[in-house]
Structures are given as C-alpha cells and as structure tokens.
C-alpha cells in the first residue's frame, strides 16, 4: 500500500460547526504533515508529527487542532472556522522528517 | 534563510517537445535536498524527483530529469517528450538541513500547459 488517503474529499461547514479531517497511511512512515493550500499558491505547512509527537506547529490558530492517534492516522479537528479558512487541506507522510513526502488527494473545505 | 524561486508562472509547450522548468534556490547550508512535485487540477501533489546536494549525478526518473547546477544554485526540471497528461502545476521544493525539525519549503509554482 503506497498511498495516503484522506476523507472526506469535500466538506462544507458553517462557522459554528465542529468537523474533522482524516488522513491515513500504511507505508510505515513516521512523519505526517498537514498543509493548507489556497488557490494558485504553494502549500503552507501547518503541523508536523514525528513518531506520533507534535514536532512543528507553524503558529496555526487554535481553531485547528491536530491529533495523531497512532502511527498510521492523522486527524485535523476544526471548530469555529472563518470563511478565509476555506482551502484545500493536504495531508502528507514521509519515512522520516526531511525525506520526500507523499501526499494524499486533499480535502476541499468551504466555510460558509 | 532558505528560499526557492520559480520565475515562470506559466508555460505553453507543444506535445512531444521537451520542456525545462526553472528553479533557483538560496541557502548557506552545504547539506540540503531538492524536490519537484506535480499537482494536477485534481489537487493531489505527486512526488516526481529528488536531488541531494552531495549527489554528483543528476537525478533521473523516467521522462523526468533534474538539471542540478550547484554553483549556480539551480535545479531545473526537464521533461522529455511531453504528453497532454503533463499539464499541471509544478512545484520546486527544498529541504532544510537535516535536523529533528527539518521542513520542506515550496516555490511559487509553474503552471505547465501542453498543446496537442
């Protein structure tokens, strides 16, 4: 299994909703990442987990809350988002931090 | 601080022609890595090729090759015999020096369009 999966593919939520994005990989990778990508821009790093511990938080607002329940799973919990948070959210994994990253298909999030 | 520059926001190329996508980088470190990713309109980022700063040979993967010129700090992607399916956004990226908190930083991207 050489892929990263993400669910859901699309998500529309209101500003008062609570939702979660899920990411899974079965490549035995020990680093997992969340990126946010706005249209026509490169991905922006949000969080990095290494060996199931949060290694990097790029000063992301607390309305985004990551969770790594085990080495294969990565969640991103969303609460009280703003319309400007609408974007493509990409999950990635790599063997170790700084190795090439393999990305999932992304979740297109729209906040109304 | 590390920086990646892609100066071509968009390119049009005739099918079957070779295409070169430019990438220059800036770093004061001796140990670093360079990557190219492809992002079709579907959104998924696809890893294409990697070059380590100490690699003496240019990296190649099928129709992709990386023209690594260390003194010029450039890492251009060459796609041979372009195909319609190559139409996508292409990002050059650089790995910070290896440490417990290494990150990959991305350039602004080049949108490649292949004409039939």
Tab-separated table of C-alpha atoms in Angstrom:
chain	number	residue	atom	x	y	z
A	1	UNK	CA	0.000	0.000	0.000
A	2	UNK	CA	1.796	3.105	-1.229
A	3	UNK	CA	-0.801	5.776	-0.843
A	4	UNK	CA	-2.066	8.376	1.553
A	5	UNK	CA	-5.840	8.558	1.857
A	6	UNK	CA	-7.893	11.492	3.059
A	7	UNK	CA	-11.546	11.802	3.974
A	8	UNK	CA	-13.773	13.496	3.213
A	9	UNK	CA	-12.949	14.658	-0.287
A	10	UNK	CA	-15.150	17.731	0.055
A	11	UNK	CA	-16.515	19.423	3.167
A	12	UNK	CA	-18.839	22.377	3.571
A	13	UNK	CA	-19.318	23.684	7.082
A	14	UNK	CA	-20.720	26.647	8.902
A	15	UNK	CA	-18.698	28.821	11.215
A	16	UNK	CA	-20.252	27.226	14.300
A	17	UNK	CA	-19.760	23.631	13.209
A	18	UNK	CA	-17.235	21.123	14.503
A	19	UNK	CA	-15.787	18.740	11.953
A	20	UNK	CA	-12.725	16.570	11.486
A	21	UNK	CA	-10.469	15.758	8.561
A	22	UNK	CA	-8.875	12.326	8.490
A	23	UNK	CA	-5.680	11.058	6.950
A	24	UNK	CA	-4.291	7.534	6.828
A	25	UNK	CA	-1.131	5.882	5.510
A	26	UNK	CA	0.110	2.304	5.697
A	27	UNK	CA	3.629	2.805	4.400
A	28	UNK	CA	5.209	2.669	7.846
A	29	UNK	CA	6.117	6.341	7.622
A	30	UNK	CA	6.943	8.000	10.919
A	31	UNK	CA	6.329	11.616	9.940
A	32	UNK	CA	2.949	13.047	8.971
A	33	UNK	CA	2.005	16.543	7.923
A	34	UNK	CA	-0.934	18.889	7.454
A	35	UNK	CA	-0.742	21.602	4.808
A	36	UNK	CA	-3.189	24.315	3.801
A	37	UNK	CA	-3.256	25.407	0.172
A	38	UNK	CA	-5.123	28.389	-1.230
A	39	UNK	CA	-5.847	28.609	-4.946
A	40	UNK	CA	-2.801	29.272	-7.148
A	41	UNK	CA	-0.466	29.230	-4.140
A	42	UNK	CA	2.023	26.650	-2.852
A	43	UNK	CA	1.090	24.508	0.143
A	44	UNK	CA	1.681	26.105	3.543
A	45	UNK	CA	2.862	23.850	6.333
A	46	UNK	CA	0.573	23.755	9.370
A	47	UNK	CA	1.679	20.855	11.567
A	48	UNK	CA	4.214	18.054	11.592
A	49	UNK	CA	4.048	14.898	13.677
A	50	UNK	CA	7.138	12.790	14.068
A	51	UNK	CA	6.853	9.428	15.822
A	52	UNK	CA	3.326	10.401	16.890
A	53	UNK	CA	4.501	13.533	18.677
A	54	UNK	CA	3.792	17.061	17.519
A	55	UNK	CA	7.104	18.327	16.208
A	56	UNK	CA	6.158	21.530	14.406
A	57	UNK	CA	3.211	23.910	14.801
A	58	UNK	CA	3.545	26.787	12.385
A	59	UNK	CA	1.672	29.229	14.632
A	60	UNK	CA	-1.660	27.865	13.473
A	61	UNK	CA	-4.794	29.331	15.153
A	62	UNK	CA	-6.254	27.155	17.885
A	63	UNK	CA	-9.453	26.612	15.886
A	64	UNK	CA	-7.344	23.957	14.101
A	65	UNK	CA	-6.438	21.090	16.401
A	66	UNK	CA	-4.302	18.181	15.151
A	67	UNK	CA	-4.310	14.703	16.598
A	68	UNK	CA	-2.188	11.644	15.869
A	69	UNK	CA	-3.945	8.622	17.445
A	70	UNK	CA	-1.344	6.173	16.088
A	71	UNK	CA	1.462	5.978	13.570
A	72	UNK	CA	-0.926	5.475	10.642
A	73	UNK	CA	-3.568	8.075	11.385
A	74	UNK	CA	-3.635	11.841	11.492
A	75	UNK	CA	-6.689	13.953	12.209
A	76	UNK	CA	-7.361	17.654	11.978
A	77	UNK	CA	-10.211	18.851	14.187
A	78	UNK	CA	-11.949	22.013	13.056
A	79	UNK	CA	-14.011	24.321	15.229
A	80	UNK	CA	-15.346	27.851	14.775
A	81	UNK	CA	-13.633	28.320	11.429
A	82	UNK	CA	-13.758	31.505	9.389
A	83	UNK	CA	-14.600	31.847	5.665
A	84	UNK	CA	-10.931	32.640	4.976
A	85	UNK	CA	-10.083	29.122	6.188
A	86	UNK	CA	-11.663	27.764	3.012
A	87	UNK	CA	-8.867	25.968	1.164
A	88	UNK	CA	-7.507	22.613	0.068
A	89	UNK	CA	-6.134	20.734	3.081
A	90	UNK	CA	-3.404	18.278	2.189
A	91	UNK	CA	-2.031	15.512	4.331
A	92	UNK	CA	1.400	14.040	3.632
A	93	UNK	CA	3.698	11.429	5.108
A	94	UNK	CA	7.376	10.606	4.842
A	95	UNK	CA	9.724	7.900	6.089
A	96	UNK	CA	11.301	10.394	8.457
A	97	UNK	CA	11.160	14.152	8.583
A	98	UNK	CA	13.069	15.675	5.649
A	99	UNK	CA	12.587	12.656	3.373
A	100	UNK	CA	10.412	13.051	0.302
A	101	UNK	CA	6.792	13.472	1.253
A	102	UNK	CA	3.888	11.603	-0.254
A	103	UNK	CA	0.631	13.485	-0.383
A	104	UNK	CA	-2.992	12.492	-0.168
A	105	UNK	CA	-5.629	13.803	-2.586
A	106	UNK	CA	-6.682	16.547	-0.198
A	107	UNK	CA	-9.940	17.748	1.313
A	108	UNK	CA	-11.551	20.794	-0.273
A	109	UNK	CA	-13.016	22.737	2.620
A	110	UNK	CA	-15.569	25.505	2.243
A	111	UNK	CA	-16.555	27.543	5.299
A	112	UNK	CA	-19.799	29.455	4.921
B	1	UNK	CA	17.040	31.727	5.388
B	2	UNK	CA	16.323	29.258	2.615
B	3	UNK	CA	14.396	30.462	-0.419
B	4	UNK	CA	13.076	28.837	-3.577
B	5	UNK	CA	12.319	30.862	-6.718
B	6	UNK	CA	10.336	29.776	-9.744
B	7	UNK	CA	10.292	32.631	-12.229
B	8	UNK	CA	7.897	31.127	-14.789
B	9	UNK	CA	4.297	31.494	-13.610
B	10	UNK	CA	3.030	29.749	-16.758
B	11	UNK	CA	4.351	27.921	-19.808
B	12	UNK	CA	2.814	26.565	-23.008
B	13	UNK	CA	4.561	23.713	-24.812
B	14	UNK	CA	3.683	21.677	-27.866
B	15	UNK	CA	3.040	17.980	-27.250
B	16	UNK	CA	6.111	15.756	-27.695
B	17	UNK	CA	8.517	18.641	-27.158
B	18	UNK	CA	10.917	18.734	-24.224
B	19	UNK	CA	10.303	21.356	-21.563
B	20	UNK	CA	12.508	22.878	-18.880
B	21	UNK	CA	11.002	24.342	-15.727
B	22	UNK	CA	13.308	26.710	-13.894
B	23	UNK	CA	14.089	26.650	-10.196
B	24	UNK	CA	16.735	28.557	-8.277
B	25	UNK	CA	17.378	28.348	-4.584
B	26	UNK	CA	19.242	30.214	-1.936
B	27	UNK	CA	20.864	28.614	1.057
B	28	UNK	CA	24.056	28.950	3.003
B	29	UNK	CA	23.984	25.313	4.058
B	30	UNK	CA	26.086	22.608	2.466
B	31	UNK	CA	23.631	19.787	3.044
B	32	UNK	CA	20.181	20.122	1.532
B	33	UNK	CA	17.753	18.320	-0.728
B	34	UNK	CA	15.736	19.459	-3.719
B	35	UNK	CA	12.403	18.064	-4.870
B	36	UNK	CA	9.937	18.507	-7.679
B	37	UNK	CA	6.226	17.880	-7.275
B	38	UNK	CA	3.410	17.863	-9.834
B	39	UNK	CA	-0.093	18.995	-8.920
B	40	UNK	CA	-2.836	18.254	-11.471
B	41	UNK	CA	-6.151	20.070	-11.267
B	42	UNK	CA	-7.459	17.250	-9.055
B	43	UNK	CA	-5.279	18.653	-6.265
B	44	UNK	CA	-3.042	15.768	-5.312
B	45	UNK	CA	0.664	16.573	-5.034
B	46	UNK	CA	2.702	13.920	-6.841
B	47	UNK	CA	6.364	13.467	-5.957
B	48	UNK	CA	8.477	13.385	-9.135
B	49	UNK	CA	12.188	13.520	-8.372
B	50	UNK	CA	14.782	14.219	-5.679
B	51	UNK	CA	18.350	15.539	-5.766
B	52	UNK	CA	20.656	15.620	-2.768
B	53	UNK	CA	23.217	18.388	-2.533
B	54	UNK	CA	26.061	15.873	-2.416
B	55	UNK	CA	24.808	13.797	-5.333
B	56	UNK	CA	27.286	14.084	-8.169
B	57	UNK	CA	24.974	12.729	-10.844
B	58	UNK	CA	21.815	14.481	-11.965
B	59	UNK	CA	18.732	12.627	-10.789
B	60	UNK	CA	16.547	10.945	-13.418
B	61	UNK	CA	13.157	9.245	-13.164
B	62	UNK	CA	11.723	8.076	-16.457
B	63	UNK	CA	10.940	11.158	-18.559
B	64	UNK	CA	11.946	13.475	-15.714
B	65	UNK	CA	15.470	14.645	-15.077
B	66	UNK	CA	16.829	17.273	-12.758
B	67	UNK	CA	19.495	19.572	-14.167
B	68	UNK	CA	21.426	20.317	-10.978
B	69	UNK	CA	23.937	23.142	-11.204
B	70	UNK	CA	25.224	23.612	-7.685
B	71	UNK	CA	27.457	26.615	-8.338
B	72	UNK	CA	24.536	28.454	-9.925
B	73	UNK	CA	22.135	27.181	-7.254
B	74	UNK	CA	19.696	25.968	-9.849
B	75	UNK	CA	17.685	22.747	-10.023
B	76	UNK	CA	15.704	22.831	-13.238
B	77	UNK	CA	13.250	20.067	-14.098
B	78	UNK	CA	13.444	18.689	-17.624
B	79	UNK	CA	10.512	16.733	-19.018
B	80	UNK	CA	11.298	14.900	-22.226
B	81	UNK	CA	8.695	14.109	-24.881
B	82	UNK	CA	5.881	15.986	-23.152
B	83	UNK	CA	2.401	14.491	-23.033
B	84	UNK	CA	-1.041	16.027	-22.590
B	85	UNK	CA	-1.176	14.483	-19.121
B	86	UNK	CA	1.822	16.579	-18.100
B	87	UNK	CA	-0.408	19.659	-17.957
B	88	UNK	CA	-0.350	20.619	-14.286
B	89	UNK	CA	1.166	22.909	-11.686
B	90	UNK	CA	4.779	22.078	-10.872
B	91	UNK	CA	6.427	22.990	-7.574
B	92	UNK	CA	10.121	23.014	-6.798
B	93	UNK	CA	10.891	22.473	-3.124
B	94	UNK	CA	13.908	22.418	-0.857
B	95	UNK	CA	14.521	20.546	2.347
B	96	UNK	CA	16.072	22.474	5.145
B	97	UNK	CA	19.301	20.965	6.510
B	98	UNK	CA	18.561	17.667	8.142
B	99	UNK	CA	17.638	18.042	11.794
B	100	UNK	CA	14.875	16.969	14.115
B	101	UNK	CA	12.764	19.817	12.769
B	102	UNK	CA	13.592	19.859	9.060
B	103	UNK	CA	10.920	21.276	6.833
B	104	UNK	CA	10.358	21.407	3.120
B	105	UNK	CA	9.723	24.827	1.604
B	106	UNK	CA	7.991	25.246	-1.738
B	107	UNK	CA	8.455	27.674	-4.608
B	108	UNK	CA	5.501	29.578	-6.035
B	109	UNK	CA	4.977	27.053	-8.828
B	110	UNK	CA	4.845	26.985	-12.628
B	111	UNK	CA	1.657	26.124	-14.487
B	112	UNK	CA	2.541	23.975	-17.497
B	113	UNK	CA	0.061	23.591	-20.327
B	114	UNK	CA	0.705	21.086	-23.122
B	115	UNK	CA	-0.854	21.900	-26.502
B	116	UNK	CA	-1.966	18.974	-28.734
